[in-house]
């Protein structure tokens, strides 16, 4: 499968392997970390961002592609819409069927609420399902939530919301025990102890995992659990396309759209939780992505139009090891667990140029520098650049059979293209992976819009300017659970009697007109536009 030029470079990686096994990893001085971030990380490409012209974050910079959808018009023709014809009534409406939505549904139902979970695609089609390497929790003797807290804050550039980080790390050990009690099969030793490894930026081994499909395993169990509870109603292929508020200014539900027929359903709810995930399918700066097809920033668009404040919308995460070759899997995730198990990163000359477990922002910037500035990347037949991830090193370091056991999905992914991960390095390059920011929340998921909660990747603040591996699966569980509990409690206190309105849409259109916005963009876009991007 590799070209002769690539084979020549692979020979250099193989030749340096024995030496690299005993040599010290290269290390970056703190100043150098900042320098390469500023020079090579996509968050610092000035003309890829612009200031928002309307809404609660007016004046704040965000990627051009996200600005387009945040400033867009609603798909709802509000004067013509009959808000008196309610199709579904519920206590808690959850928008989104990934990990955060499922956790929220379980905890809201447990708290006695009637729950409706509406999801754009199938229940479980979400970034949670695609997370591979693991979930962090400080539940070992040599670790503590305080240690975890310091790692999260350090990884996030010391910008994180401290209360959210506190909630994340404090709930983590309980979340692992809860997931296990529901049936998640984490990797354990023969005597029943959880196996944990490092991720980038972790000072302790606290990554719990299920082989290299941890997210799929967690989603499998959460989805089954939701399906087993009768008082949770799930509607698939029904994305929310607009929020509905009431005359008290509280969020009071949403308009769902049957994605097949286009028919609208008015779902009235005492409280609403947005759990729609991220925005990788907006392909910022034309990057490929690890994200599922539905990751189009829908929740941010809805919450923003309703008046919610967003946080950290100027920072995205580029996972260092996206597949750079073969082209059929361009941008797909090569889990950080590969590096967590010991694989090193090499340039075209077979030399290590960066510590493999730097935080993702720094690691990605170092890959880009190696290819763009130093000219030591490897070029593929379609003109992509990449660096080598020396996966075969894992079996040398940890014993033959480790790769097959620990990375079965990765092995299968590459085998389809004639590449043997056990024997050959693979080519990787940063890929758009995660939205570091989102709707600003409190530790219970509450937003600046009354009765509107947000959980998971659609929220912003906990990860600061860079998330660590394994804190996303954790985030969806911690804040999904918290939002579910808080939304159910708020629903119990809710007083009926306020009329439904689209006043926020009238305000929005006035603000757009005042800002001179008269383009035809309508959002949420629901699915990526591959005709425009030509992907
Ligand atoms: O948290 C993540 O993003 C994750 C687990 C990804 C991975 O590399 O496997």
Coordinates of C-alpha atoms in Angstrom, one line a residue, residues 73-469:
X73 CA -31.6 33.4 10.1
X74 CA -34.0 30.9 11.6
X75 CA -35.6 28.3 9.4
X76 CA -38.9 29.1 11.1
X77 CA -41.3 31.6 9.5
X78 CA -42.3 32.8 13.0
X79 CA -45.3 35.0 12.1
X80 CA -46.9 32.1 10.2
X81 CA -46.2 29.4 12.9
X82 CA -49.1 28.3 15.0
X83 CA -47.8 28.1 18.6
X84 CA -51.2 27.1 19.9
X85 CA -51.0 23.6 18.3
X86 CA -48.7 21.7 20.7
X87 CA -47.8 18.3 19.4
X88 CA -46.0 16.8 22.4
X89 CA -45.9 17.9 26.1
X90 CA -43.1 16.8 28.4
X91 CA -41.4 17.8 31.6
X92 CA -37.8 17.7 30.2
X93 CA -37.0 17.9 26.6
X94 CA -33.5 16.6 25.7
X95 CA -32.1 17.6 22.3
X96 CA -29.4 15.2 21.2
X97 CA -28.9 11.5 21.4
X98 CA -25.2 11.1 22.3
X99 CA -23.6 10.4 25.7
X100 CA -24.6 13.7 27.3
X101 CA -28.2 13.4 26.1
X102 CA -28.5 9.8 27.3
X103 CA -27.0 10.5 30.7
X104 CA -29.3 13.5 31.1
X105 CA -32.3 11.4 30.2
X106 CA -31.4 8.7 32.7
X107 CA -31.0 11.1 35.6
X108 CA -34.0 13.3 34.8
X109 CA -36.2 10.1 34.6
X110 CA -34.7 8.9 37.8
X111 CA -35.7 12.2 39.4
X112 CA -39.3 11.6 38.4
X113 CA -39.6 13.7 35.2
X114 CA -41.3 12.7 32.0
X115 CA -38.5 12.8 29.4
X116 CA -38.5 13.3 25.7
X117 CA -35.2 12.7 23.9
X118 CA -35.2 14.0 20.3
X119 CA -32.2 13.2 18.1
X120 CA -31.2 14.3 14.6
X121 CA -30.0 10.9 13.4
X122 CA -30.2 7.6 15.1
X123 CA -30.0 7.4 18.9
X124 CA -26.2 7.1 19.5
X125 CA -25.0 8.7 16.2
X126 CA -22.7 11.0 18.1
X127 CA -19.1 11.8 18.8
X128 CA -19.4 9.8 22.1
X129 CA -19.8 6.7 20.0
X130 CA -16.6 7.5 18.1
X131 CA -14.3 8.2 21.1
X132 CA -11.7 5.5 21.3
X133 CA -9.0 5.9 23.9
X134 CA -10.7 6.2 27.2
X135 CA -12.2 8.2 30.0
X136 CA -10.3 9.9 32.8
X137 CA -11.0 9.5 36.6
X138 CA -8.7 9.8 39.6
X139 CA -9.7 6.6 41.4
X140 CA -6.3 5.0 42.1
X141 CA -4.3 5.3 45.3
X142 CA -1.5 7.4 43.8
X143 CA -4.0 9.9 42.3
X144 CA -6.6 12.3 43.5
X145 CA -9.3 14.6 42.1
X146 CA -6.9 17.5 43.1
X147 CA -4.2 16.1 40.9
X148 CA -6.7 15.6 38.1
X149 CA -7.8 19.2 38.5
X150 CA -4.3 20.5 38.1
X151 CA -3.8 18.5 34.9
X152 CA -7.1 19.8 33.4
X153 CA -6.3 23.4 34.2
X154 CA -2.7 23.1 33.0
X155 CA -3.9 21.4 29.7
X156 CA -6.5 24.1 29.3
X157 CA -4.0 27.0 29.4
X158 CA -5.1 28.0 32.9
X159 CA -8.2 29.5 31.3
X160 CA -10.8 26.9 32.4
X161 CA -13.8 27.8 34.6
X162 CA -12.6 26.5 38.0
X163 CA -16.1 25.5 39.3
X164 CA -16.7 23.4 36.2
X165 CA -13.3 21.7 36.5
X166 CA -14.1 21.0 40.2
X167 CA -17.4 19.3 39.2
X168 CA -15.7 17.3 36.5
X169 CA -12.9 15.8 38.6
X170 CA -15.0 15.4 41.7
X171 CA -17.7 13.4 40.0
X172 CA -15.2 11.3 37.9
X173 CA -14.7 8.3 40.3
X174 CA -18.4 8.1 40.9
X175 CA -19.1 8.2 37.2
X176 CA -16.8 5.3 36.5
X177 CA -18.5 3.2 39.2
X178 CA -21.9 4.2 37.9
X179 CA -21.0 3.2 34.3
X180 CA -19.6 -0.1 35.5
X181 CA -22.8 -0.7 37.5
X182 CA -24.8 -0.2 34.3
X183 CA -22.7 -2.8 32.5
X184 CA -19.7 -1.0 30.8
X185 CA -16.9 -3.4 30.5
X186 CA -13.7 -1.5 31.3
X187 CA -10.3 -3.3 30.9
X188 CA -9.3 -5.0 34.1
X189 CA -6.4 -7.1 35.4
X190 CA -7.0 -10.8 36.2
X191 CA -7.6 -9.8 39.9
X192 CA -10.2 -7.3 38.9
X193 CA -8.3 -4.0 39.2
X194 CA -9.0 -1.4 36.6
X195 CA -6.2 -1.0 34.1
X196 CA -5.3 2.7 33.5
X197 CA -2.8 4.4 31.2
X198 CA -1.5 7.9 30.5
X199 CA -2.9 10.3 28.0
X200 CA -1.3 13.6 26.8
X201 CA -0.9 16.0 29.7
X202 CA -1.8 13.5 32.5
X203 CA 0.5 13.3 35.5
X204 CA -1.0 10.0 36.6
X205 CA -2.2 6.9 34.7
X206 CA -6.0 7.6 35.0
X207 CA -7.3 6.7 31.5
X208 CA -9.9 3.9 31.9
X209 CA -10.7 2.2 28.6
X210 CA -12.5 -0.6 26.8
X211 CA -9.9 -1.7 24.2
X212 CA -9.9 1.1 21.6
X213 CA -13.6 1.5 21.4
X214 CA -14.3 3.0 24.8
X215 CA -17.0 5.5 23.5
X216 CA -18.9 2.8 21.6
X217 CA -18.9 0.6 24.7
X218 CA -20.2 3.4 26.9
X219 CA -22.8 4.5 24.4
X220 CA -23.9 0.9 23.9
X221 CA -24.7 0.7 27.6
X222 CA -26.2 4.1 28.0
X223 CA -28.5 3.6 25.0
X224 CA -29.7 0.2 26.3
X225 CA -30.4 1.7 29.7
X226 CA -32.5 4.6 28.2
X227 CA -34.4 2.1 25.9
X228 CA -35.2 0.0 29.0
X229 CA -36.9 2.8 30.9
X230 CA -40.5 3.2 29.8
X231 CA -41.0 6.8 30.8
X232 CA -38.2 8.0 28.5
X233 CA -39.6 8.6 25.0
X234 CA -37.0 8.7 22.2
X235 CA -37.7 10.2 18.8
X236 CA -35.1 9.7 16.1
X237 CA -34.5 11.7 12.9
X238 CA -36.1 14.7 14.5
X239 CA -33.6 17.5 15.0
X240 CA -34.6 20.7 16.8
X241 CA -34.5 23.6 14.4
X242 CA -35.6 26.4 16.8
X243 CA -36.2 26.9 20.5
X244 CA -39.5 28.2 21.8
X245 CA -39.6 30.7 24.7
X246 CA -42.5 31.7 26.8
X247 CA -43.8 35.1 27.8
X248 CA -41.7 35.0 31.0
X249 CA -38.6 34.7 28.8
X250 CA -38.0 31.0 29.8
X251 CA -37.1 28.3 27.4
X252 CA -40.3 26.3 26.9
X253 CA -39.4 23.6 24.3
X254 CA -38.5 23.4 20.7
X255 CA -39.6 22.9 17.1
X256 CA -38.6 19.5 15.9
X257 CA -38.4 18.7 12.2
X258 CA -39.0 15.2 10.8
X259 CA -35.9 15.0 8.7
X260 CA -37.5 12.8 6.1
X261 CA -40.8 14.6 5.5
X262 CA -39.9 18.1 6.7
X263 CA -43.0 18.2 9.0
X264 CA -42.7 20.3 12.1
X265 CA -43.6 19.1 15.6
X266 CA -44.0 21.6 18.5
X267 CA -42.6 20.0 21.7
X268 CA -43.5 22.0 24.7
X269 CA -41.3 21.3 27.8
X270 CA -40.9 22.8 31.2
X271 CA -37.2 22.6 30.8
X272 CA -34.9 21.9 27.9
X273 CA -31.4 20.4 27.7
X274 CA -29.3 20.9 24.7
X275 CA -26.9 18.0 24.2
X276 CA -26.2 18.3 20.5
X277 CA -22.4 17.9 20.6
X278 CA -19.8 19.8 18.5
X279 CA -19.1 21.3 15.1
X280 CA -16.3 19.3 13.4
X281 CA -18.4 19.0 10.3
X282 CA -18.1 22.7 9.7
X283 CA -14.5 21.8 8.7
X284 CA -12.8 24.9 10.0
X285 CA -10.0 26.0 7.8
X286 CA -10.8 23.1 5.5
X287 CA -9.5 20.5 8.0
X288 CA -10.8 17.0 7.7
X289 CA -12.5 15.8 10.9
X290 CA -12.9 12.8 13.2
X291 CA -16.5 13.9 13.9
X292 CA -19.8 12.2 13.0
X293 CA -22.0 13.6 10.3
X294 CA -24.3 15.4 12.6
X295 CA -21.7 17.6 14.3
X296 CA -22.8 20.9 12.8
X297 CA -23.1 23.3 15.8
X298 CA -26.9 23.0 16.0
X299 CA -27.1 23.5 19.7
X300 CA -24.9 26.6 19.7
X301 CA -27.0 28.1 17.0
X302 CA -30.3 27.6 18.8
X303 CA -29.0 28.7 22.2
X304 CA -27.3 31.7 20.8
X305 CA -30.4 32.9 19.0
X306 CA -32.3 32.5 22.2
X307 CA -29.9 34.9 23.9
X308 CA -27.4 32.5 25.6
X309 CA -23.8 33.5 26.2
X310 CA -21.1 31.4 24.6
X311 CA -17.6 30.8 26.0
X312 CA -14.2 29.9 24.4
X313 CA -15.7 29.9 20.8
X314 CA -12.3 31.0 19.5
X315 CA -10.6 27.7 20.2
X316 CA -10.9 24.3 18.5
X317 CA -9.1 21.1 19.1
X318 CA -7.0 19.5 16.4
X319 CA -6.2 15.9 17.3
X320 CA -2.6 15.3 16.4
X321 CA -3.1 11.9 15.0
X322 CA -5.6 12.0 12.3
X323 CA -5.1 9.4 9.5
X324 CA -3.1 11.2 6.7
X325 CA -2.9 8.1 4.5
X326 CA -4.6 6.3 2.8
X327 CA -6.9 9.0 1.5
X328 CA -10.1 6.9 2.1
X329 CA -9.7 7.5 5.8
X330 CA -8.2 11.0 5.7
X331 CA -8.8 12.7 9.0
X332 CA -10.2 9.7 10.8
X333 CA -9.1 9.2 14.4
X334 CA -6.0 7.3 15.3
X335 CA -6.5 7.1 19.0
X336 CA -4.1 8.8 21.4
X337 CA -4.0 5.5 23.2
X338 CA -1.5 4.4 20.5
X339 CA 0.9 7.0 22.0
X340 CA -0.3 6.2 25.5
X341 CA 1.0 2.7 24.9
X342 CA 4.4 3.9 23.9
X343 CA 4.3 4.7 20.1
X344 CA 6.7 7.5 19.2
X345 CA 6.3 10.1 16.4
X346 CA 9.0 10.4 13.8
X347 CA 9.8 12.6 10.8
X348 CA 10.8 11.5 7.3
X349 CA 14.3 10.8 8.6
X350 CA 13.1 8.5 11.2
X351 CA 13.9 10.9 14.0
X352 CA 11.7 11.7 17.0
X353 CA 11.0 15.4 17.0
X354 CA 8.5 15.8 19.9
X355 CA 7.5 14.1 23.1
X356 CA 4.6 11.9 22.1
X357 CA 2.3 12.9 25.0
X358 CA 2.5 16.7 24.9
X359 CA -1.0 18.2 25.3
X360 CA -2.9 18.0 22.0
X361 CA -2.5 21.7 21.0
X362 CA 1.3 21.6 21.4
X363 CA 1.6 18.1 19.8
X364 CA -0.4 19.2 16.8
X365 CA 1.5 22.4 16.4
X366 CA 4.8 20.5 16.5
X367 CA 3.6 18.1 13.7
X368 CA 2.6 21.1 11.5
X369 CA 5.9 22.8 12.2
X370 CA 7.8 19.6 11.2
X371 CA 5.9 19.4 7.9
X372 CA 5.6 23.1 7.0
X373 CA 8.7 24.8 8.3
X374 CA 11.3 22.1 8.7
X375 CA 10.3 20.2 5.5
X376 CA 10.6 16.9 7.3
X377 CA 7.1 15.6 6.6
X378 CA 6.2 12.7 4.3
X379 CA 4.2 13.5 1.2
X380 CA 1.4 11.2 0.1
X381 CA 0.5 10.6 -3.6
X382 CA -2.4 13.1 -3.2
X383 CA -0.2 15.8 -1.8
X384 CA -1.1 15.5 1.9
X385 CA 1.7 15.7 4.4
X386 CA 2.1 13.6 7.5
X387 CA 4.6 12.3 10.1
X388 CA 5.1 8.7 11.1
X389 CA 3.5 7.1 14.2
X390 CA 5.7 4.2 15.0
X391 CA 3.0 1.8 16.3
X392 CA 5.1 -1.4 16.0
X393 CA 7.3 0.0 18.9
X394 CA 4.4 -0.9 21.3
X395 CA 4.9 -4.6 20.9
X396 CA 8.7 -4.2 21.4
X397 CA 8.1 -2.2 24.6
X398 CA 5.1 -4.2 26.0
X399 CA 5.4 -7.6 24.5
X400 CA 4.2 -9.3 21.3
X401 CA 0.4 -9.3 21.1
X402 CA -0.1 -6.0 22.9
X403 CA -1.2 -4.1 19.7
X404 CA -3.6 -6.9 18.7
X405 CA -5.2 -6.9 22.1
X406 CA -5.2 -3.2 23.0
X407 CA -5.9 -1.7 19.5
X408 CA -8.2 -4.2 17.7
X409 CA -10.3 -1.5 15.9
X410 CA -7.1 0.4 14.7
X411 CA -5.6 -2.9 13.5
X412 CA -8.8 -3.6 11.5
X413 CA -9.1 -0.1 10.2
X414 CA -5.6 -0.3 8.6
X415 CA -5.9 -3.9 7.5
X416 CA -8.7 -2.9 5.1
X417 CA -6.1 -1.0 3.2
X418 CA -3.3 -3.5 3.3
X419 CA -1.4 -1.8 6.2
X420 CA -0.3 -4.0 9.1
X421 CA -0.2 -1.8 12.3
X422 CA 1.7 -4.4 14.1
X423 CA 4.6 -4.3 11.6
X424 CA 4.4 -0.9 9.9
X425 CA 4.3 2.8 11.1
X426 CA 1.2 4.8 10.0
X427 CA 1.1 8.3 8.6
X428 CA -0.7 10.9 10.7
X429 CA -1.5 14.7 10.7
X430 CA -3.7 16.9 12.8
X431 CA -7.4 16.6 12.2
X432 CA -10.3 18.7 13.5
X433 CA -11.5 16.8 16.6
X434 CA -13.3 18.9 19.2
X435 CA -14.9 22.2 20.0
X436 CA -13.2 23.4 23.2
X437 CA -15.9 26.0 23.9
X438 CA -19.6 26.3 23.6
X439 CA -22.6 27.6 25.6
X440 CA -21.5 29.0 28.9
X441 CA -22.9 26.9 31.7
X442 CA -22.9 26.6 35.5
X443 CA -21.9 23.3 37.2
X444 CA -25.5 22.1 37.0
X445 CA -25.7 22.9 33.2
X446 CA -27.8 26.0 33.6
X447 CA -27.3 28.7 30.9
X448 CA -28.0 32.4 30.9
X449 CA -31.5 31.6 29.4
X450 CA -33.9 30.5 32.2
X451 CA -34.9 26.8 32.0
X452 CA -32.4 26.1 29.2
X453 CA -29.5 23.7 30.2
X454 CA -26.6 22.5 28.1
X455 CA -24.3 19.5 28.6
X456 CA -21.4 17.9 26.8
X457 CA -19.5 19.2 23.8
X458 CA -22.1 21.9 23.2
X459 CA -21.1 23.5 26.5
X460 CA -18.0 25.6 27.1
X461 CA -15.7 26.5 29.9
X462 CA -14.6 23.2 31.6
X463 CA -11.7 22.5 29.2
X464 CA -10.5 26.1 28.8
X465 CA -8.5 26.4 25.6
X466 CA -7.5 22.8 25.2
X467 CA -9.1 19.6 26.4
X468 CA -7.1 16.6 27.6
X469 CA -7.8 13.1 26.2

